[in-house]
Short mmCIF file of C-alpha atoms and ligand atoms in Angstrom, two decimals:
data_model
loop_
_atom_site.label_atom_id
_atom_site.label_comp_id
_atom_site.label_asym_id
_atom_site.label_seq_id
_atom_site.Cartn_x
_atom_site.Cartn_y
_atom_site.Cartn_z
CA UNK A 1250 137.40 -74.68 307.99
CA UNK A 1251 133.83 -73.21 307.23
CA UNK A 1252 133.13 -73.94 303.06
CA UNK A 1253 132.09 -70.39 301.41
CA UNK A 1254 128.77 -71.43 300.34
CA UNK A 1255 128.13 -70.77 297.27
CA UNK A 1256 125.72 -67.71 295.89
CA UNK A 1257 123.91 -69.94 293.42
CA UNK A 1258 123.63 -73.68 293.40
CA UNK A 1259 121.46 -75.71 290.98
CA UNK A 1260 121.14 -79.50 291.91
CA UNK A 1261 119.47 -82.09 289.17
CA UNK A 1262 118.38 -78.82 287.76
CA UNK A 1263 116.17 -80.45 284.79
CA UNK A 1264 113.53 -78.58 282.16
CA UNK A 1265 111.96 -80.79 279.63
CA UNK A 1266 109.86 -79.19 276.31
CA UNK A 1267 107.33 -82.65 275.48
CA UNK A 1268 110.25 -84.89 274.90
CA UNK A 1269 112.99 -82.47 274.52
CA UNK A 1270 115.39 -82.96 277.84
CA UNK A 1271 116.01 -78.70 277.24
CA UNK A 1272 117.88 -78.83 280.25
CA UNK A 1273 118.71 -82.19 281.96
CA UNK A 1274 119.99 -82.97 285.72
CA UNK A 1275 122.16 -79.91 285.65
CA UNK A 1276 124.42 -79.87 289.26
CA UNK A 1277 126.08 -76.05 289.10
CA UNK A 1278 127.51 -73.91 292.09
CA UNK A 1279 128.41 -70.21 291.18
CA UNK A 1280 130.55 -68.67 294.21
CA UNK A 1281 129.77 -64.67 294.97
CA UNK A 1282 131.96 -62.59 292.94
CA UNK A 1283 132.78 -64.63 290.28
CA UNK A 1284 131.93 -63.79 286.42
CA UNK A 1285 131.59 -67.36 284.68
CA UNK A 1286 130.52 -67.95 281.34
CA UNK A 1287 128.12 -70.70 279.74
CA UNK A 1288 129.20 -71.38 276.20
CA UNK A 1289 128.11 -74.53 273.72
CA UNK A 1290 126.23 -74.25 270.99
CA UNK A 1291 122.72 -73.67 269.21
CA UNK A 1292 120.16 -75.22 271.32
CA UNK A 1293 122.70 -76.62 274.23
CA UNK A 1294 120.38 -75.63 276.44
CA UNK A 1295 121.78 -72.21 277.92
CA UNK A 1296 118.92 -69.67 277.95
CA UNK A 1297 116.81 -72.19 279.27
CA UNK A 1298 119.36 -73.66 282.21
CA UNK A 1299 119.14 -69.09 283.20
CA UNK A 1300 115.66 -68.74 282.68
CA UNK A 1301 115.12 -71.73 285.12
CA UNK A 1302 117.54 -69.46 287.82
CA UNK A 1303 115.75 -66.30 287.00
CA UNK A 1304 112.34 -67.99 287.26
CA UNK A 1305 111.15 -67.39 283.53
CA UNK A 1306 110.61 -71.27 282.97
CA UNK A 1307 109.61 -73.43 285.30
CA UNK A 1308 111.54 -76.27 286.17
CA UNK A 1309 110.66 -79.97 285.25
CA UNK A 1310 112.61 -81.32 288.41
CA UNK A 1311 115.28 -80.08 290.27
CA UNK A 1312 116.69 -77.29 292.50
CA UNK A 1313 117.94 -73.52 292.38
CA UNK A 1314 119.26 -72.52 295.78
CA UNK A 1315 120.33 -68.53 295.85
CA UNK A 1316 121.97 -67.32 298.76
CA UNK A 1317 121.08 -70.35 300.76
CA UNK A 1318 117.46 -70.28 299.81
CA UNK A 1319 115.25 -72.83 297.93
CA UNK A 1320 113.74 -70.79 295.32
CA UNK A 1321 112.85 -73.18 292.42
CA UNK A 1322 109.13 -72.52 292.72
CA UNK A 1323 109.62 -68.25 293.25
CA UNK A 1324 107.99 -66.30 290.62
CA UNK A 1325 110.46 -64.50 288.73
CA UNK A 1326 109.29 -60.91 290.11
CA UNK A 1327 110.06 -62.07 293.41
CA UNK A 1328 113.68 -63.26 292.46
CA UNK A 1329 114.49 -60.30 291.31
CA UNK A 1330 114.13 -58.90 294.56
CA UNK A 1331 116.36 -61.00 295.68
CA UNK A 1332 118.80 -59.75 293.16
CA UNK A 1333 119.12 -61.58 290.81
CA UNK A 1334 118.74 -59.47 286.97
CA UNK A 1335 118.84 -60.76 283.62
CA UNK A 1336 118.66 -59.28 280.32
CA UNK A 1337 117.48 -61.61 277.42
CA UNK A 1338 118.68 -62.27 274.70
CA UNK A 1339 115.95 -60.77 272.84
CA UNK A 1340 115.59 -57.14 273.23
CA UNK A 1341 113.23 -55.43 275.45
CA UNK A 1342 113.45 -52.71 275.87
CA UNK A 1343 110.52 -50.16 275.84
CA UNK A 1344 110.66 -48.73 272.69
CA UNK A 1345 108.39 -46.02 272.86
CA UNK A 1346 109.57 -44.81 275.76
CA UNK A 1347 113.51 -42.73 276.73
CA UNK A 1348 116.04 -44.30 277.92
CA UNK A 1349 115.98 -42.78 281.14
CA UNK A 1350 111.96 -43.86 281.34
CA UNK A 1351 113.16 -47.42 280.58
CA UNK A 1352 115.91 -47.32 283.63
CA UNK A 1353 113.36 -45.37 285.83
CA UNK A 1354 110.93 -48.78 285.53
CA UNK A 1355 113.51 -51.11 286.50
CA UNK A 1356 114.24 -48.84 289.28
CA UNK A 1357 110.85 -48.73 290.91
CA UNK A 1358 110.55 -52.87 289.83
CA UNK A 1359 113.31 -52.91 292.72
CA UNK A 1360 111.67 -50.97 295.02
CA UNK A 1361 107.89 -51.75 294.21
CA UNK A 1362 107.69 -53.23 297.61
CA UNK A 1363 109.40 -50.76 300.13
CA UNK A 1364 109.19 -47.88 299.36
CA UNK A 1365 108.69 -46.68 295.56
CA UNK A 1366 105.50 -44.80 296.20
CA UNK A 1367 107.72 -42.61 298.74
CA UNK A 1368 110.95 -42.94 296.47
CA UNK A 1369 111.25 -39.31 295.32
CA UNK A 1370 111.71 -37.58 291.93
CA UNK A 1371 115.12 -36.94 292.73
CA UNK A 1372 116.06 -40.48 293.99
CA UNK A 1373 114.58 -41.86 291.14
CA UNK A 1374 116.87 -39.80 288.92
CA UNK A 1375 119.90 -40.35 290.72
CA UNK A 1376 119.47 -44.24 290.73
CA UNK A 1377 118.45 -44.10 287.30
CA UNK A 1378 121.14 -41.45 285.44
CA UNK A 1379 123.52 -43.58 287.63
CA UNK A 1380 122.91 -47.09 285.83
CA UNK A 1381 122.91 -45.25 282.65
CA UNK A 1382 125.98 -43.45 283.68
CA UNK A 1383 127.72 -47.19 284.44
CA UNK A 1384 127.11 -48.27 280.79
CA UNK A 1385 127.96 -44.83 278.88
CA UNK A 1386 124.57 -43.47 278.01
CA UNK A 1387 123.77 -41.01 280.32
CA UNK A 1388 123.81 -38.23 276.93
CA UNK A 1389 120.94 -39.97 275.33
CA UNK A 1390 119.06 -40.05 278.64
CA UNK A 1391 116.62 -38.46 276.71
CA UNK A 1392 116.30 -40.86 273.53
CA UNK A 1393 113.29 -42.44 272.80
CA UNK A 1394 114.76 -46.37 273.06
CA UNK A 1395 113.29 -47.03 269.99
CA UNK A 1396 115.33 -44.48 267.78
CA UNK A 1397 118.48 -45.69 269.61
CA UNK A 1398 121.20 -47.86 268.02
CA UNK A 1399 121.06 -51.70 268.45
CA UNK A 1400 124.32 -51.77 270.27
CA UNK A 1401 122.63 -48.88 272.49
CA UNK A 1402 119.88 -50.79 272.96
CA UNK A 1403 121.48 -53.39 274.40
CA UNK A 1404 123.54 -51.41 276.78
CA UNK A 1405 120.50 -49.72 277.90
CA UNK A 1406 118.94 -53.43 278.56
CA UNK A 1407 122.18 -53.89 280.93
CA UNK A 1408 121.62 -50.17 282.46
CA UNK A 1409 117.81 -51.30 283.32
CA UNK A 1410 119.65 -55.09 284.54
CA UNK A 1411 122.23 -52.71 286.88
CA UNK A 1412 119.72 -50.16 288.16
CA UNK A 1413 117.72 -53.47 290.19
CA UNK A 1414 121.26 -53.52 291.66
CA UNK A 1415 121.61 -56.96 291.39
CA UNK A 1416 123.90 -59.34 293.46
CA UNK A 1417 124.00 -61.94 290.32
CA UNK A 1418 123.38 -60.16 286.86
CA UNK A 1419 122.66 -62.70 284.13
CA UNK A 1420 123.39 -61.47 280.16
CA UNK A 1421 122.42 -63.89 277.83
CA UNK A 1422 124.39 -62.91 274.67
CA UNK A 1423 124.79 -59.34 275.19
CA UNK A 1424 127.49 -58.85 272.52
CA UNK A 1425 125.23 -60.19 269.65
CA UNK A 1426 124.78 -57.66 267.00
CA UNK A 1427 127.54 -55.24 268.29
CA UNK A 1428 130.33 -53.37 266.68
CA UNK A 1429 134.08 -54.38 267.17
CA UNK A 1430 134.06 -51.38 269.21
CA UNK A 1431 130.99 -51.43 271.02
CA UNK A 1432 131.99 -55.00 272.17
CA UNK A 1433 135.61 -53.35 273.66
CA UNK A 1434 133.64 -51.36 275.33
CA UNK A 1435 131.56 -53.58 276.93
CA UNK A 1436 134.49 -56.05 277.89
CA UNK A 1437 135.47 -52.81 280.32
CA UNK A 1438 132.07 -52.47 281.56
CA UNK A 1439 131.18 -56.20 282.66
CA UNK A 1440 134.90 -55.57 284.30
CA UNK A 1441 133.33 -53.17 286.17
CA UNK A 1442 130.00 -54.52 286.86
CA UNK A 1443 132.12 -58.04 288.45
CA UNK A 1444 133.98 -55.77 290.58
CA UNK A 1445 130.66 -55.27 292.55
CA UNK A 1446 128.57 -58.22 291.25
CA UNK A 1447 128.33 -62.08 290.48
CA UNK A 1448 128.22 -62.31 286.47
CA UNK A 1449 126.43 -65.16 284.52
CA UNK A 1450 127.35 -64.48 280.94
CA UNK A 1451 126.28 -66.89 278.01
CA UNK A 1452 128.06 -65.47 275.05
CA UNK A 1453 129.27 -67.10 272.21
CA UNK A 1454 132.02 -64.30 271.20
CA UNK A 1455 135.41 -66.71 272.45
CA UNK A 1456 137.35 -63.59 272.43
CA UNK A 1457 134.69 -62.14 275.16
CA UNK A 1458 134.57 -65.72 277.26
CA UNK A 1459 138.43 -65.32 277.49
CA UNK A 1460 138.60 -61.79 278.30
CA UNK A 1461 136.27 -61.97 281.15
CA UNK A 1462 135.53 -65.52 282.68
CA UNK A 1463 137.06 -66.65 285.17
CA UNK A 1464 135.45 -69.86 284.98
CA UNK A 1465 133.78 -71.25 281.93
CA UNK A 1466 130.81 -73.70 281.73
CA UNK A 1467 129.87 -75.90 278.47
CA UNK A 1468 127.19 -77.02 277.55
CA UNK A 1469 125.64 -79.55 275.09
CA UNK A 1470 122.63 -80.99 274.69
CA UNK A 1471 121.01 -80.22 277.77
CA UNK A 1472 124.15 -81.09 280.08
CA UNK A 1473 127.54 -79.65 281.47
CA UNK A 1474 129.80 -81.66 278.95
CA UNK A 1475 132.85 -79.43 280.96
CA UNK A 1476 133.65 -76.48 283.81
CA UNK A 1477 136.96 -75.22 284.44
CA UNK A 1478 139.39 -72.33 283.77
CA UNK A 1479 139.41 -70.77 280.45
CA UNK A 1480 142.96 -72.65 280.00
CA UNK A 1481 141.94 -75.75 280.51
CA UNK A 1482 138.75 -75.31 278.78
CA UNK A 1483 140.60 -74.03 275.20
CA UNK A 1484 142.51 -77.29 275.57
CA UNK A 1485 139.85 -79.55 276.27
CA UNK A 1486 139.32 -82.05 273.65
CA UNK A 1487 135.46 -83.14 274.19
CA UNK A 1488 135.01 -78.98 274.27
CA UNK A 1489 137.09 -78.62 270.97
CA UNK A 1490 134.97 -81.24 269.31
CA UNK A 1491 131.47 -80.35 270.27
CA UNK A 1492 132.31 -76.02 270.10
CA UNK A 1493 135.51 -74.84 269.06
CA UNK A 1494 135.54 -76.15 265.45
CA UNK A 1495 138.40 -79.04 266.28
N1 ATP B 1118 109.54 -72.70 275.08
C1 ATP B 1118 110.05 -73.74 274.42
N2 ATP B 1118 109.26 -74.70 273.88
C2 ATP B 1118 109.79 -75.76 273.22
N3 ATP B 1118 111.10 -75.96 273.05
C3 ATP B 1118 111.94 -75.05 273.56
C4 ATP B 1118 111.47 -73.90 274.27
N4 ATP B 1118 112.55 -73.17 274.67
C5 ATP B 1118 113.63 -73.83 274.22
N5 ATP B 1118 113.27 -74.96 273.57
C6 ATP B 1118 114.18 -75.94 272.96
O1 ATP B 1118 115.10 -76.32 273.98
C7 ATP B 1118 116.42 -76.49 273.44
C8 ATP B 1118 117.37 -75.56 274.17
O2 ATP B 1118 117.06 -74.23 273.80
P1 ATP B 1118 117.83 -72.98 274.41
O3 ATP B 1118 117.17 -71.77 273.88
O4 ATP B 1118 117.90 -73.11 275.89
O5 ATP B 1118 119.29 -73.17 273.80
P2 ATP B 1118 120.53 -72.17 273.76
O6 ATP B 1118 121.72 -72.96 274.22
O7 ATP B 1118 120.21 -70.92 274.49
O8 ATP B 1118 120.70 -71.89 272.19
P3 ATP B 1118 121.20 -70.56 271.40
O9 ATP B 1118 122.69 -70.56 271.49
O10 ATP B 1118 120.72 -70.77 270.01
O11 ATP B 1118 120.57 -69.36 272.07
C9 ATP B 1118 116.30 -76.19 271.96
O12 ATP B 1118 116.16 -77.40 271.27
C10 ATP B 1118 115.05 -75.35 271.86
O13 ATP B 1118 114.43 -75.50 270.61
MG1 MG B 1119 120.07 -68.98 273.95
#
């Protein structure tokens, strides 16, 4: 009888940019354990909707509700103690420093408040060659970031999203710039990652959205112009006009 409530729920979730409705009375409920994509295209409004949940932009009206918890004015630091992660879609990684100095950061970011003074060397290194393990780079631990591959880059952006263990992990476009093979790859490790986790993915790769979502949101203009399974979303007509190419 009891409703699951839902991890994530945005209600009239709305961002404007001067006159710009960026994101516009958006109503979206994301149960735990599901990996749903946002799809739609150029300036629909996606990065903004998940910078609004992750607390990167504030919102213009609305509500984001995580875990049963109002959180719409919580800075973003604070979120992510709550677990929620996101990696951008712009890379940031620390490029001066290795990869396993980039992971180590997002680490103690989790723990800042507990107990990271007292977290020792050892922990630290075990939560941190762990995340990198997850995404395949645990034999460039070493790497300075900045010599590493773009494709590496970006799965060391994930590693640093996964070692703040998060309960929802948001990627905007995290395929961008990768190799056929890199992406196959990656398919296998957001498998992995929704095993554990809730997934937002934006991604504009339809070969990605299909392998993974089990839901699918689109978006246009600011607004949720369709939700559903990736079945009924390939043979949506609205969808097909607006994204698909007809
Ligand atoms: N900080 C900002 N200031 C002004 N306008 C912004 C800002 N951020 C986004 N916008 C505008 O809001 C709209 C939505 O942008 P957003 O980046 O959310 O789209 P998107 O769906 O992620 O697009 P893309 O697929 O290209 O990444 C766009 O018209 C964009 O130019
Ligand atoms: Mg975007």
């Amino acid at each position: 009888m009891a409703a699951v409530t839902p991890l994530l729920v945005t209600a009239g979730l709305s961002r404007a940019f001067g006159g710009l409705r960026a994101v516009d009375q958006v109503d979206f409920a994301l149960p735990e354990g599901e990996t749903h994509a946002i799809i739609g295209p150029n300036g629909a409004g996606k990065t903004t909707f998940v910078s609004l949940i992750c607390g990167r932009v504030a919102p213009s009206s609305g509500s984001v509700v995580f875990d049963g918890r109002e959180i719409s004015r919580m800075p973003a630091h604070r979120r992510v103690r709550l677990g929620i992660a996101y990696t951008f879609q712009i890379t940031s990684v620390f490029a001066n420093l290795t990869a396993f100095d980039n992971v180590a950061l997002a680490v103690q970011r989790r723990l800042i408040d507990d107990h990271a003074r007292g977290l020792s060397a050892r922990a630290l290194t075990e939560h941190g060659m762990d995340a990198l393990t997850k995404v395949g780079l645990a034999g460039h631990a070493g790497k300075i970031a900045g010599t590493m591959s773009y494709g590496h880059q970006r799965l060391l952006e994930v590693a640093m999203g996964l070692a703040l263990k998060p309960r929802l992990l948001i990627l905007d476009e995290p395929t961008q710039g990768l190799s056929d093979g890199e992406i196959e790859n990656f398919i296998g490790l957001v498998r992995q990652i929704g095993a554990e986790a809730t997934v937002l993915l934006i991604e504009h790769n339809m070969d990605v959205v299909m392998a993974l979502a089990e839901r699918i949101t689109v978006m246009e203009q600011g607004r949720i112009l369709a939700q559903g399974a990736p079945a009924e979303i390939r043979a949506n007509k609205a969808v097909q006009q607006a994204y698909l190419g007809g």
